PDB file of C-alpha atoms and ligand atoms in Angstrom:
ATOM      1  CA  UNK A   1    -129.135 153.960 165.120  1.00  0.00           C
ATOM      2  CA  UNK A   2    -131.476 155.259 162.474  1.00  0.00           C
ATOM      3  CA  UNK A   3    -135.203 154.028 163.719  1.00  0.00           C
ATOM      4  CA  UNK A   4    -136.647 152.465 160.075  1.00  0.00           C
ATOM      5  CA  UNK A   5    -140.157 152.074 160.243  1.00  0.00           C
ATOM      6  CA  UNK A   6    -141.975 149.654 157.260  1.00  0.00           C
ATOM      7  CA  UNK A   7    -146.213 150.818 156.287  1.00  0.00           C
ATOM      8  CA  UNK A   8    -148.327 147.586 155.188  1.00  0.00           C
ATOM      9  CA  UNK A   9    -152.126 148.566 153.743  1.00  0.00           C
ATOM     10  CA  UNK A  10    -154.658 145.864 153.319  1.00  0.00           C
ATOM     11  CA  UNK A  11    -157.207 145.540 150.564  1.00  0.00           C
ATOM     12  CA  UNK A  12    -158.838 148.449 148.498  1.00  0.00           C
ATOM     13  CA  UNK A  13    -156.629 150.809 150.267  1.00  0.00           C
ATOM     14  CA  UNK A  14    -155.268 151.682 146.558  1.00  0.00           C
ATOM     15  CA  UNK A  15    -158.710 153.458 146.000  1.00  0.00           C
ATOM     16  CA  UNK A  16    -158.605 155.698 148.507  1.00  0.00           C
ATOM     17  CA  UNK A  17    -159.534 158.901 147.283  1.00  0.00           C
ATOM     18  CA  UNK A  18    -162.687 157.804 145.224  1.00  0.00           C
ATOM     19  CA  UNK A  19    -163.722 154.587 147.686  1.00  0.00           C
ATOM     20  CA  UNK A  20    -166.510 156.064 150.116  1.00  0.00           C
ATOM     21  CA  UNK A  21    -164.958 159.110 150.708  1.00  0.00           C
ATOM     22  CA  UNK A  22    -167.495 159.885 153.187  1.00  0.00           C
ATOM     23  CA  UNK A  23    -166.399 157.167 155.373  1.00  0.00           C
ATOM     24  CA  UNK A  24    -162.794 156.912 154.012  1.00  0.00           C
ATOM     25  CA  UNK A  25    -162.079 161.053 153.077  1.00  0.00           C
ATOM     26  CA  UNK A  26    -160.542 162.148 149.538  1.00  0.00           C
ATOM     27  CA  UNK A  27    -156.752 161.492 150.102  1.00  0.00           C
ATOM     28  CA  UNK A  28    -155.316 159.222 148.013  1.00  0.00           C
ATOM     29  CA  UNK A  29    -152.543 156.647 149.302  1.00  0.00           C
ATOM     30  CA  UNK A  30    -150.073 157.910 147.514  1.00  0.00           C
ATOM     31  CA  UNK A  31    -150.632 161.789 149.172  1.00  0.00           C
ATOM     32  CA  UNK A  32    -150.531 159.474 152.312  1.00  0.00           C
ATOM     33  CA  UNK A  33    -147.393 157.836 151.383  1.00  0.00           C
ATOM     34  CA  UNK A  34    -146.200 161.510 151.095  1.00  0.00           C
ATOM     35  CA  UNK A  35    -147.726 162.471 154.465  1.00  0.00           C
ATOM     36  CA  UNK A  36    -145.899 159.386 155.910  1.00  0.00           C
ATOM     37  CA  UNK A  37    -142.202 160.539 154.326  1.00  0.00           C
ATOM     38  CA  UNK A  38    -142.850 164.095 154.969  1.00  0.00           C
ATOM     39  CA  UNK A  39    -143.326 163.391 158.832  1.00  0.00           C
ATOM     40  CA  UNK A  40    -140.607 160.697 158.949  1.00  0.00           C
ATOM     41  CA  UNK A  41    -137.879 163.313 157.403  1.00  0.00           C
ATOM     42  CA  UNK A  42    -139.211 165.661 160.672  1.00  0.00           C
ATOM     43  CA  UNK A  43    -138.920 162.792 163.130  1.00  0.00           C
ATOM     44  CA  UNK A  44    -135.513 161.938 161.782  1.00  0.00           C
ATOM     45  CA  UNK A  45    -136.689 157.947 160.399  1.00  0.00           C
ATOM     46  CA  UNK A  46    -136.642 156.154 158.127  1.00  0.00           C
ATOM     47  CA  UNK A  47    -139.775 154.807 155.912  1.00  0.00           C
ATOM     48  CA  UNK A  48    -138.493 151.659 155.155  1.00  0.00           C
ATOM     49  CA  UNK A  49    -140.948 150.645 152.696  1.00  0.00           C
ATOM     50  CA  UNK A  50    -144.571 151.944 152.372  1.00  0.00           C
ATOM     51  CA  UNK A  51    -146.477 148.948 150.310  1.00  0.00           C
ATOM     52  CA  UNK A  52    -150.279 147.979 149.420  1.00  0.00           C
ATOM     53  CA  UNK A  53    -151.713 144.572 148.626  1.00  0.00           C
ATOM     54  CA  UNK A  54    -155.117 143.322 148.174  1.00  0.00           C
ATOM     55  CA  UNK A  55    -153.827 139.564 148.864  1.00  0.00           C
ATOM     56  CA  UNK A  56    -153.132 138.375 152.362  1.00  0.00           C
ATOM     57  CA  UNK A  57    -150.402 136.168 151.491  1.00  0.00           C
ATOM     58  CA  UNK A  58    -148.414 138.911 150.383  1.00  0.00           C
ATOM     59  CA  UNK A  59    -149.249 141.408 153.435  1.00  0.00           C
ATOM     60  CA  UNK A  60    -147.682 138.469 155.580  1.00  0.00           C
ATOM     61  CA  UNK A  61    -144.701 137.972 153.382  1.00  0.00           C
ATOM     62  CA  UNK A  62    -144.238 141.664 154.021  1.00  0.00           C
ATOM     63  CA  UNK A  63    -144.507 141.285 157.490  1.00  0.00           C
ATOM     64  CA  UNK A  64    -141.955 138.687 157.662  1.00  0.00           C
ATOM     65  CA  UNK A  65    -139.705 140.879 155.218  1.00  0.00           C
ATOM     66  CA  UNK A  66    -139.785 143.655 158.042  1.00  0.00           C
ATOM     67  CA  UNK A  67    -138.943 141.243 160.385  1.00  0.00           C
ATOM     68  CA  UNK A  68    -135.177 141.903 161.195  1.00  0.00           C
ATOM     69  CA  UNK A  69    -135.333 145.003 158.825  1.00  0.00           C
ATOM     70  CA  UNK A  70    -137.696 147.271 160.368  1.00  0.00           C
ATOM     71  CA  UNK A  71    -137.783 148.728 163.933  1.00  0.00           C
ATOM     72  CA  UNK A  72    -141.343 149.250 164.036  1.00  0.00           C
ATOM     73  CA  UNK A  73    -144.620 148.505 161.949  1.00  0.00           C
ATOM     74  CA  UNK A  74    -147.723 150.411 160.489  1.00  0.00           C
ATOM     75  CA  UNK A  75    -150.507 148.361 159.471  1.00  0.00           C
ATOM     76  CA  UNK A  76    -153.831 149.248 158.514  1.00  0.00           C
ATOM     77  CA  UNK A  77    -155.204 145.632 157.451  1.00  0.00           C
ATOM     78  CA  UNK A  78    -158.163 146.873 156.136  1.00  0.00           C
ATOM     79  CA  UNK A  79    -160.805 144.219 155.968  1.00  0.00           C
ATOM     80  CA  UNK A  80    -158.082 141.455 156.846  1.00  0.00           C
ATOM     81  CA  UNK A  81    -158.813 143.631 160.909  1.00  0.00           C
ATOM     82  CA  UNK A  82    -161.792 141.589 161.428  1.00  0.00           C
ATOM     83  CA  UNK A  83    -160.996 137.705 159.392  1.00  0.00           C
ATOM     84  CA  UNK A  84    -157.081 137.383 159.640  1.00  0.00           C
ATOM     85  CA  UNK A  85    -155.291 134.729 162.431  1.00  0.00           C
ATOM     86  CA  UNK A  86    -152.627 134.528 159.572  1.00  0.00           C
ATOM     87  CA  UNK A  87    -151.775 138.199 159.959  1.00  0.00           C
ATOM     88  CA  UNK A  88    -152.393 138.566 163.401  1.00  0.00           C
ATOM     89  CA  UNK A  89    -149.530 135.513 163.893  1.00  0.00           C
ATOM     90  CA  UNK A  90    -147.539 136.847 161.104  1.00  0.00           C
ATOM     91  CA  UNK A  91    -147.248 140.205 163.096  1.00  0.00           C
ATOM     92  CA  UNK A  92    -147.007 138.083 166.705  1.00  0.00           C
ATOM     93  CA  UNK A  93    -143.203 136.843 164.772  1.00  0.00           C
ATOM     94  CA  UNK A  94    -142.238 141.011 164.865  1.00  0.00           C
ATOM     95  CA  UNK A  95    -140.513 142.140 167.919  1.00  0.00           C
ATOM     96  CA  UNK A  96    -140.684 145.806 167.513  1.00  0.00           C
ATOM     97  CA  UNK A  97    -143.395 148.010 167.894  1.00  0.00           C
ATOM     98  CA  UNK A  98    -146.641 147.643 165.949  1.00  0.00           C
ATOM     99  CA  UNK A  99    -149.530 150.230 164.966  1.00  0.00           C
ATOM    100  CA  UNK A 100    -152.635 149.424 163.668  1.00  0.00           C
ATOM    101  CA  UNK A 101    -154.412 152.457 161.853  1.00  0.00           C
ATOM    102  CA  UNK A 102    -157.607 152.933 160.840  1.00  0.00           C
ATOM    103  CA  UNK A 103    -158.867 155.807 159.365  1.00  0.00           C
ATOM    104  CA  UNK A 104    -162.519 155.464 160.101  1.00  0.00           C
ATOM    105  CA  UNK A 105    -163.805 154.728 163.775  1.00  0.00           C
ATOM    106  CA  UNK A 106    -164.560 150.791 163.561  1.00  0.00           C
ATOM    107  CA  UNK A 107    -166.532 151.005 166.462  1.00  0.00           C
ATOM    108  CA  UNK A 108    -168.982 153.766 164.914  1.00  0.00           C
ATOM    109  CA  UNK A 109    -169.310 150.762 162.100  1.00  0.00           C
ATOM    110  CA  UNK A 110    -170.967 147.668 161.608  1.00  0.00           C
ATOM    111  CA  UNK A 111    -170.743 145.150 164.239  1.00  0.00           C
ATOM    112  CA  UNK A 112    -168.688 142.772 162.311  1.00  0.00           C
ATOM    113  CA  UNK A 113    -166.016 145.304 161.771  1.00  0.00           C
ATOM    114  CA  UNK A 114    -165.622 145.908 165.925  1.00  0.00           C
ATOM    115  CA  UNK A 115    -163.185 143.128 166.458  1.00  0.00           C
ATOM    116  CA  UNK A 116    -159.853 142.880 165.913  1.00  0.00           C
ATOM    117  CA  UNK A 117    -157.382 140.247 165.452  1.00  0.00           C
ATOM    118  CA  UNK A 118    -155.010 142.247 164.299  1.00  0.00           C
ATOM    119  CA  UNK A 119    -154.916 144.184 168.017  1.00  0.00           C
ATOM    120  CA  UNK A 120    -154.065 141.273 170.021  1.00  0.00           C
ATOM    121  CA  UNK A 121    -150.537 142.101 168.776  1.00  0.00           C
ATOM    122  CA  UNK A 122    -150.523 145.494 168.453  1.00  0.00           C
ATOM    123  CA  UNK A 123    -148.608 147.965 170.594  1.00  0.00           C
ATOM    124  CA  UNK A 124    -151.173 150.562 169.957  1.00  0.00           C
ATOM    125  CA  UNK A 125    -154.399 151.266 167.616  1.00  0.00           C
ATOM    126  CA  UNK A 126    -154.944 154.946 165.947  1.00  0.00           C
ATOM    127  CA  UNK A 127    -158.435 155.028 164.565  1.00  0.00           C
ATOM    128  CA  UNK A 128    -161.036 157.748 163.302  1.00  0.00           C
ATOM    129  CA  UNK A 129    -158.743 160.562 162.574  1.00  0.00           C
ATOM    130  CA  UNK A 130    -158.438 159.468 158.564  1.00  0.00           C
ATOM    131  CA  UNK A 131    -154.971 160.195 156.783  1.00  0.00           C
ATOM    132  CA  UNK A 132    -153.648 162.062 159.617  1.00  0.00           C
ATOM    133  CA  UNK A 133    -153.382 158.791 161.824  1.00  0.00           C
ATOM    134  CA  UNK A 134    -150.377 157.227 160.193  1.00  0.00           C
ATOM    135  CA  UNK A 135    -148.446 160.650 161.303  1.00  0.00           C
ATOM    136  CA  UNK A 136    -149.699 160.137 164.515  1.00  0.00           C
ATOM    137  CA  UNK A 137    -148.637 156.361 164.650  1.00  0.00           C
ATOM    138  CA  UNK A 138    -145.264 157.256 163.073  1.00  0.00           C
ATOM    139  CA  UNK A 139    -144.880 160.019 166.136  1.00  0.00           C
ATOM    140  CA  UNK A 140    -145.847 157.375 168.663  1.00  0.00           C
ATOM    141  CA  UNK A 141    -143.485 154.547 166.986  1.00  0.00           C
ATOM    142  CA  UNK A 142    -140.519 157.170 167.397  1.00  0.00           C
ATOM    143  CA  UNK A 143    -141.897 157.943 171.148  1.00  0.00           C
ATOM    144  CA  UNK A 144    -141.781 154.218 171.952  1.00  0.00           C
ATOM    145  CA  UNK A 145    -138.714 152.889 169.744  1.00  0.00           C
ATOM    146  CA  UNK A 146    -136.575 155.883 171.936  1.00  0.00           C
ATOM    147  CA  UNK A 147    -137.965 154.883 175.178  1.00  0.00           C
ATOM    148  CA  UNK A 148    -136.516 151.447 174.539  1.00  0.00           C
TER     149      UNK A 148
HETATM  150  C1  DHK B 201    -160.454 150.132 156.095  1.00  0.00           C
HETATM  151  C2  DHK B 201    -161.220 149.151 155.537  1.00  0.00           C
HETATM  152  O1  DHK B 201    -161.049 148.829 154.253  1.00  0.00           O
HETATM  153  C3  DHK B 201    -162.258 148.448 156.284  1.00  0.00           C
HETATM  154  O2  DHK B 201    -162.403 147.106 155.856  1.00  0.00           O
HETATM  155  C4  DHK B 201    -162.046 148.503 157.782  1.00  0.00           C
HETATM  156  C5  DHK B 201    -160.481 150.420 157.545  1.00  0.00           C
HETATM  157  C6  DHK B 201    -161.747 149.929 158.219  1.00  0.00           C
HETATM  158  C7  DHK B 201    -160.172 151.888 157.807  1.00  0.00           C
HETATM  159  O3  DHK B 201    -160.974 152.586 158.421  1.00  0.00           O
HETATM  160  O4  DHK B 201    -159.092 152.341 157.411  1.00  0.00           O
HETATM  161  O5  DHK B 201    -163.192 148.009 158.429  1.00  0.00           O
END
């Protein structure tokens, strides 16, 4: 069966590209969207759906959309990492896999951005690599939804 793999992206991820590129780098999210498909067509899955949203409400409506769609999940939750329990038990209701990206290294950050909600569900975390890390998640989703 065809793995399908849905891409959620938290708040002020739609300014990627001109939002701190030092910290964040120049590609945009739609070049990452393309970065995303590109590698899926390689791995042989499917990008389900590849969706931004500055409101938490509708990254969790998301998540429960995926649920029973979607094999596996990439996140990056943005600032909702560090504040969300509602996305953290929205994504605890998914049964598949689950990455959580980030393209800067949290841990290089401030303090408040060190913890993590969102990994006490996650399968894995890919962090401090920038765009490159949702290939990299989408390689390791397809390494772990085989293995299953
Ligand atoms: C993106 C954000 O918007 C921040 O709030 C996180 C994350 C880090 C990233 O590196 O992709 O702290």
């Amino acid at each position: 069966m065809t793995q399908s793999i849905a891409v959620l992206n938290g708040p002020s991820l739609n300014l990627l590209g001109v939002r701190e590129p030092h910290i964040y780098g120049t590609t945009t999210l739609p070049e990452i969207e393309t970065l995303c498909r590109e590698r899926a067509k390689q791995l042989g899955v499917d990008v389900l759906f590849f969706r931004q949203s500055n409101h938490e409400g509708q990254i969790i409506d998301w998540i429960q959309e995926a649920r029973g769609t979607a094999s596996g999940l990439i996140i990056n939750p943005a600032g909702f990492t560090s504040t969300s329990i509602a996305i953290l038990d929205a994504l605890k209701t998914f049964e598949g896999p689950i990455m959580e990206v980030h393209l800067s290294n949290i841990h290089r950050r401030e303090p408040f951005r060190h913890h993590s909600y969102v990994s006490l569900a996650a399968t894995g975390v890919i962090m401090g690599v920038g765009a490159q890390g949702y290939g990299l998640a989408l390689q390791a989703l397809h390494g772990l939804l085989s293995a299953r």
